[in-house]
């Protein structure tokens, strides 16, 4: 049987309607920003393989670090035991994160990093006798992962209506989405803050934490907001004594042009969730990093104050070794210094599209560029998404529009010529769409 036969008969793919989706493309190998298919086709990976890859595929430094670690210590229980890669990684992350985030809790993926953050926030209050603080507040359009707590916090992204009966109640604030040339952003921000004030007046005493994707909401369409908004939000929450959780699962590790969105926005949350870029796209690993004050609230003479959470593979040494090697590559290759260049190339590319009558809401932040295609069926299930995706695949581009939102989120090793080529193909793709009614 061919790979495609095996796949068709036995594999269940994520976020896929198998009945109508084309066969999955079999990839044999990858290098840099290129994916090589079994049948000889090549693809430019312009979405970093679902936003996880940072330095390009099969980076030799990271591959070697994993191989070496695999021959030394592949896994050990992390309750009562520790190891060099985990302790070193915790230290290295704390050096790079906003000051005050000092305690690193390991888990396996973005969703579990969020579950950990929600449970931590709840128990932080519980341990101090504030057992009434059980509410969470999130943002419309926010996405935090596919496990039950993460779906509850992310129900504003609209993917999870089927699972409504599983979800707990979470309040939602409007997200003051903005784009190039937007003249109403301040009004949107004021409206969102006003809703927060109302919510605090009504529920401030029972609120445990606010969770959000800082600066960019990924899954709901690369929706961007201003640092000023995050600063105003954080100031209000600090005054009210409410915890702030930043889900930087997507924005972490350079995506916004800074190492973390929180650094770019100059806002320090109480808890931060990191995953996608953590191991440079090699292995599943995540961390939830908390302030020392939060950690302290879990100390006591009895077990019931402890954080009762852990996974079989907590702080897997291979993942930690990959993450350490990735941080080393950030330094060796001066990766952060290259990111403004990518942003400039995006701006040039978008300038070639901006005048197209179907293009609106052009936006860029760091390595991420996006625009909306005007559509009568705007949203994740817009027909335009499937149509454009097929066009891109046929021309060797891995691009995966979020409905009618086209975005690029490339690995940091991309060359100017490769990005320029992508924009050319995107321009051609727009020619295949009918003009706006
Ligand atoms: C992808 C994502 C998650 C979920 O991460 P998984 O590794 O897919 O579980 C959570 N939050 C944000 C902001 C994400 O982009």
PDB file of N, CA, C and O in Angstrom, residues 82-146:
ATOM      1  N   UNK A  82      14.780  15.757  38.850  1.00  0.00           N
ATOM      2  CA  UNK A  82      14.989  16.850  37.907  1.00  0.00           C
ATOM      3  C   UNK A  82      16.142  16.497  36.990  1.00  0.00           C
ATOM      4  O   UNK A  82      16.740  15.425  37.116  1.00  0.00           O
ATOM      5  N   UNK A  83      16.424  17.350  36.023  1.00  0.00           N
ATOM      6  CA  UNK A  83      17.555  17.093  35.127  1.00  0.00           C
ATOM      7  C   UNK A  83      18.067  18.410  34.555  1.00  0.00           C
ATOM      8  O   UNK A  83      17.362  19.414  34.573  1.00  0.00           O
ATOM      9  N   UNK A  84      19.286  18.353  34.041  1.00  0.00           N
ATOM     10  CA  UNK A  84      19.958  19.569  33.566  1.00  0.00           C
ATOM     11  C   UNK A  84      19.167  20.307  32.478  1.00  0.00           C
ATOM     12  O   UNK A  84      18.994  21.533  32.573  1.00  0.00           O
ATOM     13  N   UNK A  85      18.682  19.623  31.415  1.00  0.00           N
ATOM     14  CA  UNK A  85      17.993  20.383  30.358  1.00  0.00           C
ATOM     15  C   UNK A  85      16.789  21.173  30.886  1.00  0.00           C
ATOM     16  O   UNK A  85      16.568  22.315  30.467  1.00  0.00           O
ATOM     17  N   UNK A  86      16.019  20.599  31.810  1.00  0.00           N
ATOM     18  CA  UNK A  86      14.832  21.297  32.313  1.00  0.00           C
ATOM     19  C   UNK A  86      15.227  22.481  33.185  1.00  0.00           C
ATOM     20  O   UNK A  86      14.708  23.596  33.022  1.00  0.00           O
ATOM     21  N   UNK A  87      16.148  22.254  34.130  1.00  0.00           N
ATOM     22  CA  UNK A  87      16.522  23.329  35.043  1.00  0.00           C
ATOM     23  C   UNK A  87      17.212  24.460  34.282  1.00  0.00           C
ATOM     24  O   UNK A  87      16.950  25.649  34.523  1.00  0.00           O
ATOM     25  N   UNK A  88      18.063  24.080  33.341  1.00  0.00           N
ATOM     26  CA  UNK A  88      18.763  25.093  32.539  1.00  0.00           C
ATOM     27  C   UNK A  88      17.768  25.880  31.679  1.00  0.00           C
ATOM     28  O   UNK A  88      17.849  27.110  31.579  1.00  0.00           O
ATOM     29  N   UNK A  89      16.813  25.156  31.089  1.00  0.00           N
ATOM     30  CA  UNK A  89      15.826  25.836  30.236  1.00  0.00           C
ATOM     31  C   UNK A  89      14.981  26.801  31.066  1.00  0.00           C
ATOM     32  O   UNK A  89      14.710  27.927  30.625  1.00  0.00           O
ATOM     33  N   UNK A  90      14.579  26.370  32.263  1.00  0.00           N
ATOM     34  CA  UNK A  90      13.794  27.255  33.129  1.00  0.00           C
ATOM     35  C   UNK A  90      14.575  28.540  33.389  1.00  0.00           C
ATOM     36  O   UNK A  90      14.047  29.657  33.266  1.00  0.00           O
ATOM     37  N   UNK A  91      15.859  28.382  33.710  1.00  0.00           N
ATOM     38  CA  UNK A  91      16.714  29.548  33.957  1.00  0.00           C
ATOM     39  C   UNK A  91      16.798  30.449  32.721  1.00  0.00           C
ATOM     40  O   UNK A  91      16.609  31.668  32.794  1.00  0.00           O
ATOM     41  N   UNK A  92      17.064  29.836  31.575  1.00  0.00           N
ATOM     42  CA  UNK A  92      17.240  30.628  30.345  1.00  0.00           C
ATOM     43  C   UNK A  92      15.958  31.369  29.965  1.00  0.00           C
ATOM     44  O   UNK A  92      16.007  32.499  29.480  1.00  0.00           O
ATOM     45  N   UNK A  93      14.810  30.729  30.158  1.00  0.00           N
ATOM     46  CA  UNK A  93      13.537  31.393  29.834  1.00  0.00           C
ATOM     47  C   UNK A  93      13.306  32.584  30.758  1.00  0.00           C
ATOM     48  O   UNK A  93      12.909  33.664  30.315  1.00  0.00           O
ATOM     49  N   UNK A  94      13.565  32.380  32.044  1.00  0.00           N
ATOM     50  CA  UNK A  94      13.358  33.463  33.018  1.00  0.00           C
ATOM     51  C   UNK A  94      14.247  34.669  32.661  1.00  0.00           C
ATOM     52  O   UNK A  94      13.816  35.820  32.797  1.00  0.00           O
ATOM     53  N   UNK A  95      15.471  34.408  32.177  1.00  0.00           N
ATOM     54  CA  UNK A  95      16.356  35.525  31.785  1.00  0.00           C
ATOM     55  C   UNK A  95      15.741  36.351  30.657  1.00  0.00           C
ATOM     56  O   UNK A  95      16.002  37.540  30.544  1.00  0.00           O
ATOM     57  N   UNK A  96      14.963  35.698  29.797  1.00  0.00           N
ATOM     58  CA  UNK A  96      14.459  36.375  28.592  1.00  0.00           C
ATOM     59  C   UNK A  96      13.058  36.944  28.746  1.00  0.00           C
ATOM     60  O   UNK A  96      12.648  37.816  27.976  1.00  0.00           O
ATOM     61  N   UNK A  97      12.296  36.411  29.688  1.00  0.00           N
ATOM     62  CA  UNK A  97      10.908  36.854  29.879  1.00  0.00           C
ATOM     63  C   UNK A  97      10.864  38.201  30.595  1.00  0.00           C
ATOM     64  O   UNK A  97      11.867  38.625  31.173  1.00  0.00           O
ATOM     65  N   UNK A  98       9.709  38.870  30.566  1.00  0.00           N
ATOM     66  CA  UNK A  98       9.577  40.095  31.367  1.00  0.00           C
ATOM     67  C   UNK A  98       9.939  39.805  32.834  1.00  0.00           C
ATOM     68  O   UNK A  98       9.622  38.725  33.344  1.00  0.00           O
ATOM     69  N   UNK A  99      10.589  40.767  33.444  1.00  0.00           N
ATOM     70  CA  UNK A  99      11.027  40.606  34.842  1.00  0.00           C
ATOM     71  C   UNK A  99       9.849  40.285  35.738  1.00  0.00           C
ATOM     72  O   UNK A  99       8.798  40.899  35.611  1.00  0.00           O
ATOM     73  N   UNK A 100      10.044  39.317  36.646  1.00  0.00           N
ATOM     74  CA  UNK A 100       8.974  38.984  37.584  1.00  0.00           C
ATOM     75  C   UNK A 100       8.333  37.647  37.274  1.00  0.00           C
ATOM     76  O   UNK A 100       7.664  37.069  38.124  1.00  0.00           O
ATOM     77  N   UNK A 101       8.520  37.147  36.056  1.00  0.00           N
ATOM     78  CA  UNK A 101       8.006  35.814  35.725  1.00  0.00           C
ATOM     79  C   UNK A 101       9.143  34.832  35.998  1.00  0.00           C
ATOM     80  O   UNK A 101      10.106  34.760  35.244  1.00  0.00           O
ATOM     81  N   UNK A 102       9.043  34.102  37.099  1.00  0.00           N
ATOM     82  CA  UNK A 102      10.216  33.378  37.598  1.00  0.00           C
ATOM     83  C   UNK A 102      10.012  31.881  37.801  1.00  0.00           C
ATOM     84  O   UNK A 102      10.978  31.173  38.052  1.00  0.00           O
ATOM     85  N   UNK A 103       8.753  31.397  37.737  1.00  0.00           N
ATOM     86  CA  UNK A 103       8.524  29.974  38.049  1.00  0.00           C
ATOM     87  C   UNK A 103       7.956  29.251  36.850  1.00  0.00           C
ATOM     88  O   UNK A 103       6.865  29.563  36.374  1.00  0.00           O
ATOM     89  N   UNK A 104       8.683  28.254  36.387  1.00  0.00           N
ATOM     90  CA  UNK A 104       8.372  27.590  35.126  1.00  0.00           C
ATOM     91  C   UNK A 104       7.728  26.233  35.396  1.00  0.00           C
ATOM     92  O   UNK A 104       8.342  25.359  36.021  1.00  0.00           O
ATOM     93  N   UNK A 105       6.506  26.065  34.928  1.00  0.00           N
ATOM     94  CA  UNK A 105       5.805  24.781  35.023  1.00  0.00           C
ATOM     95  C   UNK A 105       5.729  24.186  33.615  1.00  0.00           C
ATOM     96  O   UNK A 105       5.253  24.828  32.685  1.00  0.00           O
ATOM     97  N   UNK A 106       6.180  22.951  33.472  1.00  0.00           N
ATOM     98  CA  UNK A 106       6.242  22.334  32.142  1.00  0.00           C
ATOM     99  C   UNK A 106       4.986  21.529  31.827  1.00  0.00           C
ATOM    100  O   UNK A 106       4.437  20.842  32.692  1.00  0.00           O
ATOM    101  N   UNK A 107       4.552  21.598  30.564  1.00  0.00           N
ATOM    102  CA  UNK A 107       3.572  20.625  30.060  1.00  0.00           C
ATOM    103  C   UNK A 107       3.870  20.385  28.576  1.00  0.00           C
ATOM    104  O   UNK A 107       5.010  20.632  28.158  1.00  0.00           O
ATOM    105  N   UNK A 108       2.869  19.921  27.808  1.00  0.00           N
ATOM    106  CA  UNK A 108       3.217  19.313  26.521  1.00  0.00           C
ATOM    107  C   UNK A 108       2.807  20.071  25.266  1.00  0.00           C
ATOM    108  O   UNK A 108       3.306  19.796  24.185  1.00  0.00           O
ATOM    109  N   UNK A 109       1.841  20.947  25.374  1.00  0.00           N
ATOM    110  CA  UNK A 109       1.368  21.652  24.179  1.00  0.00           C
ATOM    111  C   UNK A 109       0.669  22.929  24.629  1.00  0.00           C
ATOM    112  O   UNK A 109       0.501  23.161  25.830  1.00  0.00           O
ATOM    113  N   UNK A 110       0.269  23.725  23.668  1.00  0.00           N
ATOM    114  CA  UNK A 110      -0.322  25.020  24.007  1.00  0.00           C
ATOM    115  C   UNK A 110      -1.592  24.891  24.829  1.00  0.00           C
ATOM    116  O   UNK A 110      -1.810  25.642  25.786  1.00  0.00           O
ATOM    117  N   UNK A 111      -2.427  23.929  24.460  1.00  0.00           N
ATOM    118  CA  UNK A 111      -3.696  23.770  25.183  1.00  0.00           C
ATOM    119  C   UNK A 111      -3.451  23.441  26.655  1.00  0.00           C
ATOM    120  O   UNK A 111      -4.107  24.010  27.540  1.00  0.00           O
ATOM    121  N   UNK A 112      -2.524  22.539  26.909  1.00  0.00           N
ATOM    122  CA  UNK A 112      -2.293  22.181  28.317  1.00  0.00           C
ATOM    123  C   UNK A 112      -1.593  23.321  29.061  1.00  0.00           C
ATOM    124  O   UNK A 112      -1.814  23.502  30.254  1.00  0.00           O
ATOM    125  N   UNK A 113      -0.770  24.108  28.364  1.00  0.00           N
ATOM    126  CA  UNK A 113      -0.180  25.278  29.024  1.00  0.00           C
ATOM    127  C   UNK A 113      -1.282  26.228  29.492  1.00  0.00           C
ATOM    128  O   UNK A 113      -1.187  26.836  30.559  1.00  0.00           O
ATOM    129  N   UNK A 114      -2.351  26.317  28.693  1.00  0.00           N
ATOM    130  CA  UNK A 114      -3.483  27.174  29.063  1.00  0.00           C
ATOM    131  C   UNK A 114      -4.283  26.554  30.211  1.00  0.00           C
ATOM    132  O   UNK A 114      -4.661  27.241  31.165  1.00  0.00           O
ATOM    133  N   UNK A 115      -4.524  25.251  30.131  1.00  0.00           N
ATOM    134  CA  UNK A 115      -5.231  24.577  31.239  1.00  0.00           C
ATOM    135  C   UNK A 115      -4.490  24.826  32.555  1.00  0.00           C
ATOM    136  O   UNK A 115      -5.093  25.108  33.597  1.00  0.00           O
ATOM    137  N   UNK A 116      -3.169  24.701  32.497  1.00  0.00           N
ATOM    138  CA  UNK A 116      -2.338  24.907  33.685  1.00  0.00           C
ATOM    139  C   UNK A 116      -2.528  26.330  34.211  1.00  0.00           C
ATOM    140  O   UNK A 116      -2.710  26.547  35.412  1.00  0.00           O
ATOM    141  N   UNK A 117      -2.511  27.300  33.296  1.00  0.00           N
ATOM    142  CA  UNK A 117      -2.649  28.706  33.712  1.00  0.00           C
ATOM    143  C   UNK A 117      -3.994  28.952  34.395  1.00  0.00           C
ATOM    144  O   UNK A 117      -4.074  29.627  35.428  1.00  0.00           O
ATOM    145  N   UNK A 118      -5.063  28.382  33.816  1.00  0.00           N
ATOM    146  CA  UNK A 118      -6.401  28.595  34.389  1.00  0.00           C
ATOM    147  C   UNK A 118      -6.488  27.966  35.781  1.00  0.00           C
ATOM    148  O   UNK A 118      -7.004  28.578  36.733  1.00  0.00           O
ATOM    149  N   UNK A 119      -5.976  26.745  35.902  1.00  0.00           N
ATOM    150  CA  UNK A 119      -6.026  26.058  37.201  1.00  0.00           C
ATOM    151  C   UNK A 119      -5.164  26.768  38.240  1.00  0.00           C
ATOM    152  O   UNK A 119      -5.547  26.900  39.406  1.00  0.00           O
ATOM    153  N   UNK A 120      -4.001  27.235  37.794  1.00  0.00           N
ATOM    154  CA  UNK A 120      -3.112  27.982  38.691  1.00  0.00           C
ATOM    155  C   UNK A 120      -3.797  29.242  39.225  1.00  0.00           C
ATOM    156  O   UNK A 120      -3.733  29.548  40.417  1.00  0.00           O
ATOM    157  N   UNK A 121      -4.439  29.970  38.315  1.00  0.00           N
ATOM    158  CA  UNK A 121      -5.081  31.227  38.710  1.00  0.00           C
ATOM    159  C   UNK A 121      -6.193  30.959  39.721  1.00  0.00           C
ATOM    160  O   UNK A 121      -6.306  31.634  40.748  1.00  0.00           O
ATOM    161  N   UNK A 122      -6.988  29.936  39.426  1.00  0.00           N
ATOM    162  CA  UNK A 122      -8.094  29.595  40.324  1.00  0.00           C
ATOM    163  C   UNK A 122      -7.573  29.210  41.709  1.00  0.00           C
ATOM    164  O   UNK A 122      -8.050  29.692  42.743  1.00  0.00           O
ATOM    165  N   UNK A 123      -6.567  28.352  41.713  1.00  0.00           N
ATOM    166  CA  UNK A 123      -6.060  27.850  42.998  1.00  0.00           C
ATOM    167  C   UNK A 123      -5.259  28.902  43.757  1.00  0.00           C
ATOM    168  O   UNK A 123      -5.196  28.871  44.994  1.00  0.00           O
ATOM    169  N   UNK A 124      -4.667  29.829  43.025  1.00  0.00           N
ATOM    170  CA  UNK A 124      -3.963  30.952  43.674  1.00  0.00           C
ATOM    171  C   UNK A 124      -4.927  31.651  44.633  1.00  0.00           C
ATOM    172  O   UNK A 124      -4.597  31.938  45.787  1.00  0.00           O
ATOM    173  N   UNK A 125      -6.128  31.907  44.160  1.00  0.00           N
ATOM    174  CA  UNK A 125      -7.135  32.560  45.013  1.00  0.00           C
ATOM    175  C   UNK A 125      -7.658  31.604  46.077  1.00  0.00           C
ATOM    176  O   UNK A 125      -7.809  31.978  47.237  1.00  0.00           O
ATOM    177  N   UNK A 126      -7.938  30.392  45.657  1.00  0.00           N
ATOM    178  CA  UNK A 126      -8.470  29.380  46.573  1.00  0.00           C
ATOM    179  C   UNK A 126      -7.553  29.220  47.789  1.00  0.00           C
ATOM    180  O   UNK A 126      -8.010  29.200  48.941  1.00  0.00           O
ATOM    181  N   UNK A 127      -6.252  29.112  47.518  1.00  0.00           N
ATOM    182  CA  UNK A 127      -5.280  28.902  48.602  1.00  0.00           C
ATOM    183  C   UNK A 127      -5.221  30.071  49.578  1.00  0.00           C
ATOM    184  O   UNK A 127      -4.730  29.927  50.687  1.00  0.00           O
ATOM    185  N   UNK A 128      -5.699  31.231  49.127  1.00  0.00           N
ATOM    186  CA  UNK A 128      -5.701  32.397  50.023  1.00  0.00           C
ATOM    187  C   UNK A 128      -7.076  32.664  50.608  1.00  0.00           C
ATOM    188  O   UNK A 128      -7.348  33.761  51.106  1.00  0.00           O
ATOM    189  N   UNK A 129      -7.953  31.663  50.506  1.00  0.00           N
ATOM    190  CA  UNK A 129      -9.277  31.787  51.109  1.00  0.00           C
ATOM    191  C   UNK A 129     -10.283  32.532  50.251  1.00  0.00           C
ATOM    192  O   UNK A 129     -11.434  32.717  50.640  1.00  0.00           O
ATOM    193  N   UNK A 130      -9.882  32.970  49.053  1.00  0.00           N
ATOM    194  CA  UNK A 130     -10.830  33.672  48.172  1.00  0.00           C
ATOM    195  C   UNK A 130     -11.482  32.672  47.220  1.00  0.00           C
ATOM    196  O   UNK A 130     -11.320  32.746  46.007  1.00  0.00           O
ATOM    197  N   UNK A 131     -12.226  31.751  47.814  1.00  0.00           N
ATOM    198  CA  UNK A 131     -12.781  30.649  47.022  1.00  0.00           C
ATOM    199  C   UNK A 131     -13.916  31.112  46.104  1.00  0.00           C
ATOM    200  O   UNK A 131     -14.357  30.350  45.240  1.00  0.00           O
ATOM    201  N   UNK A 132     -14.372  32.347  46.301  1.00  0.00           N
ATOM    202  CA  UNK A 132     -15.444  32.851  45.420  1.00  0.00           C
ATOM    203  C   UNK A 132     -14.892  33.327  44.077  1.00  0.00           C
ATOM    204  O   UNK A 132     -15.652  33.585  43.150  1.00  0.00           O
ATOM    205  N   UNK A 133     -13.563  33.453  43.973  1.00  0.00           N
ATOM    206  CA  UNK A 133     -12.991  33.949  42.704  1.00  0.00           C
ATOM    207  C   UNK A 133     -12.851  32.792  41.713  1.00  0.00           C
ATOM    208  O   UNK A 133     -11.810  32.155  41.609  1.00  0.00           O
ATOM    209  N   UNK A 134     -13.927  32.556  40.981  1.00  0.00           N
ATOM    210  CA  UNK A 134     -13.947  31.410  40.061  1.00  0.00           C
ATOM    211  C   UNK A 134     -14.216  31.819  38.610  1.00  0.00           C
ATOM    212  O   UNK A 134     -14.250  30.971  37.727  1.00  0.00           O
ATOM    213  N   UNK A 135     -14.453  33.101  38.392  1.00  0.00           N
ATOM    214  CA  UNK A 135     -14.779  33.530  37.023  1.00  0.00           C
ATOM    215  C   UNK A 135     -13.534  33.862  36.209  1.00  0.00           C
ATOM    216  O   UNK A 135     -12.540  34.334  36.754  1.00  0.00           O
ATOM    217  N   UNK A 136     -13.660  33.648  34.900  1.00  0.00           N
ATOM    218  CA  UNK A 136     -12.611  34.074  33.961  1.00  0.00           C
ATOM    219  C   UNK A 136     -13.229  34.986  32.911  1.00  0.00           C
ATOM    220  O   UNK A 136     -14.394  34.845  32.557  1.00  0.00           O
ATOM    221  N   UNK A 137     -12.392  35.893  32.466  1.00  0.00           N
ATOM    222  CA  UNK A 137     -12.802  36.821  31.427  1.00  0.00           C
ATOM    223  C   UNK A 137     -11.816  36.660  30.266  1.00  0.00           C
ATOM    224  O   UNK A 137     -10.604  36.543  30.486  1.00  0.00           O
ATOM    225  N   UNK A 138     -12.339  36.650  29.043  1.00  0.00           N
ATOM    226  CA  UNK A 138     -11.488  36.460  27.860  1.00  0.00           C
ATOM    227  C   UNK A 138     -11.958  37.427  26.778  1.00  0.00           C
ATOM    228  O   UNK A 138     -12.757  38.334  27.057  1.00  0.00           O
ATOM    229  N   UNK A 139     -11.500  37.236  25.569  1.00  0.00           N
ATOM    230  CA  UNK A 139     -11.841  38.162  24.488  1.00  0.00           C
ATOM    231  C   UNK A 139     -12.607  37.480  23.372  1.00  0.00           C
ATOM    232  O   UNK A 139     -12.376  36.308  23.052  1.00  0.00           O
ATOM    233  N   UNK A 140     -13.512  38.235  22.762  1.00  0.00           N
ATOM    234  CA  UNK A 140     -14.176  37.762  21.552  1.00  0.00           C
ATOM    235  C   UNK A 140     -13.093  37.495  20.515  1.00  0.00           C
ATOM    236  O   UNK A 140     -12.189  38.304  20.335  1.00  0.00           O
ATOM    237  N   UNK A 141     -13.188  36.350  19.852  1.00  0.00           N
ATOM    238  CA  UNK A 141     -12.178  36.009  18.846  1.00  0.00           C
ATOM    239  C   UNK A 141     -10.952  35.331  19.419  1.00  0.00           C
ATOM    240  O   UNK A 141     -10.082  34.907  18.668  1.00  0.00           O
ATOM    241  N   UNK A 142     -10.865  35.215  20.735  1.00  0.00           N
ATOM    242  CA  UNK A 142      -9.692  34.580  21.343  1.00  0.00           C
ATOM    243  C   UNK A 142      -9.697  33.073  21.102  1.00  0.00           C
ATOM    244  O   UNK A 142     -10.763  32.449  21.087  1.00  0.00           O
ATOM    245  N   UNK A 143      -8.527  32.514  20.898  1.00  0.00           N
ATOM    246  CA  UNK A 143      -8.386  31.059  20.757  1.00  0.00           C
ATOM    247  C   UNK A 143      -7.287  30.616  21.709  1.00  0.00           C
ATOM    248  O   UNK A 143      -6.210  31.206  21.740  1.00  0.00           O
ATOM    249  N   UNK A 144      -7.562  29.556  22.494  1.00  0.00           N
ATOM    250  CA  UNK A 144      -6.577  29.125  23.489  1.00  0.00           C
ATOM    251  C   UNK A 144      -6.301  27.629  23.458  1.00  0.00           C
ATOM    252  O   UNK A 144      -5.637  27.118  24.345  1.00  0.00           O
ATOM    253  N   UNK A 145      -6.822  26.925  22.457  1.00  0.00           N
ATOM    254  CA  UNK A 145      -6.551  25.499  22.354  1.00  0.00           C
ATOM    255  C   UNK A 145      -7.827  24.685  22.391  1.00  0.00           C
ATOM    256  O   UNK A 145      -8.932  25.229  22.506  1.00  0.00           O
ATOM    257  N   UNK A 146      -7.684  23.365  22.300  1.00  0.00           N
ATOM    258  CA  UNK A 146      -8.831  22.487  22.069  1.00  0.00           C
ATOM    259  C   UNK A 146      -9.213  21.609  23.246  1.00  0.00           C
ATOM    260  O   UNK A 146     -10.102  20.763  23.123  1.00  0.00           O
TER     261      UNK A 146
END
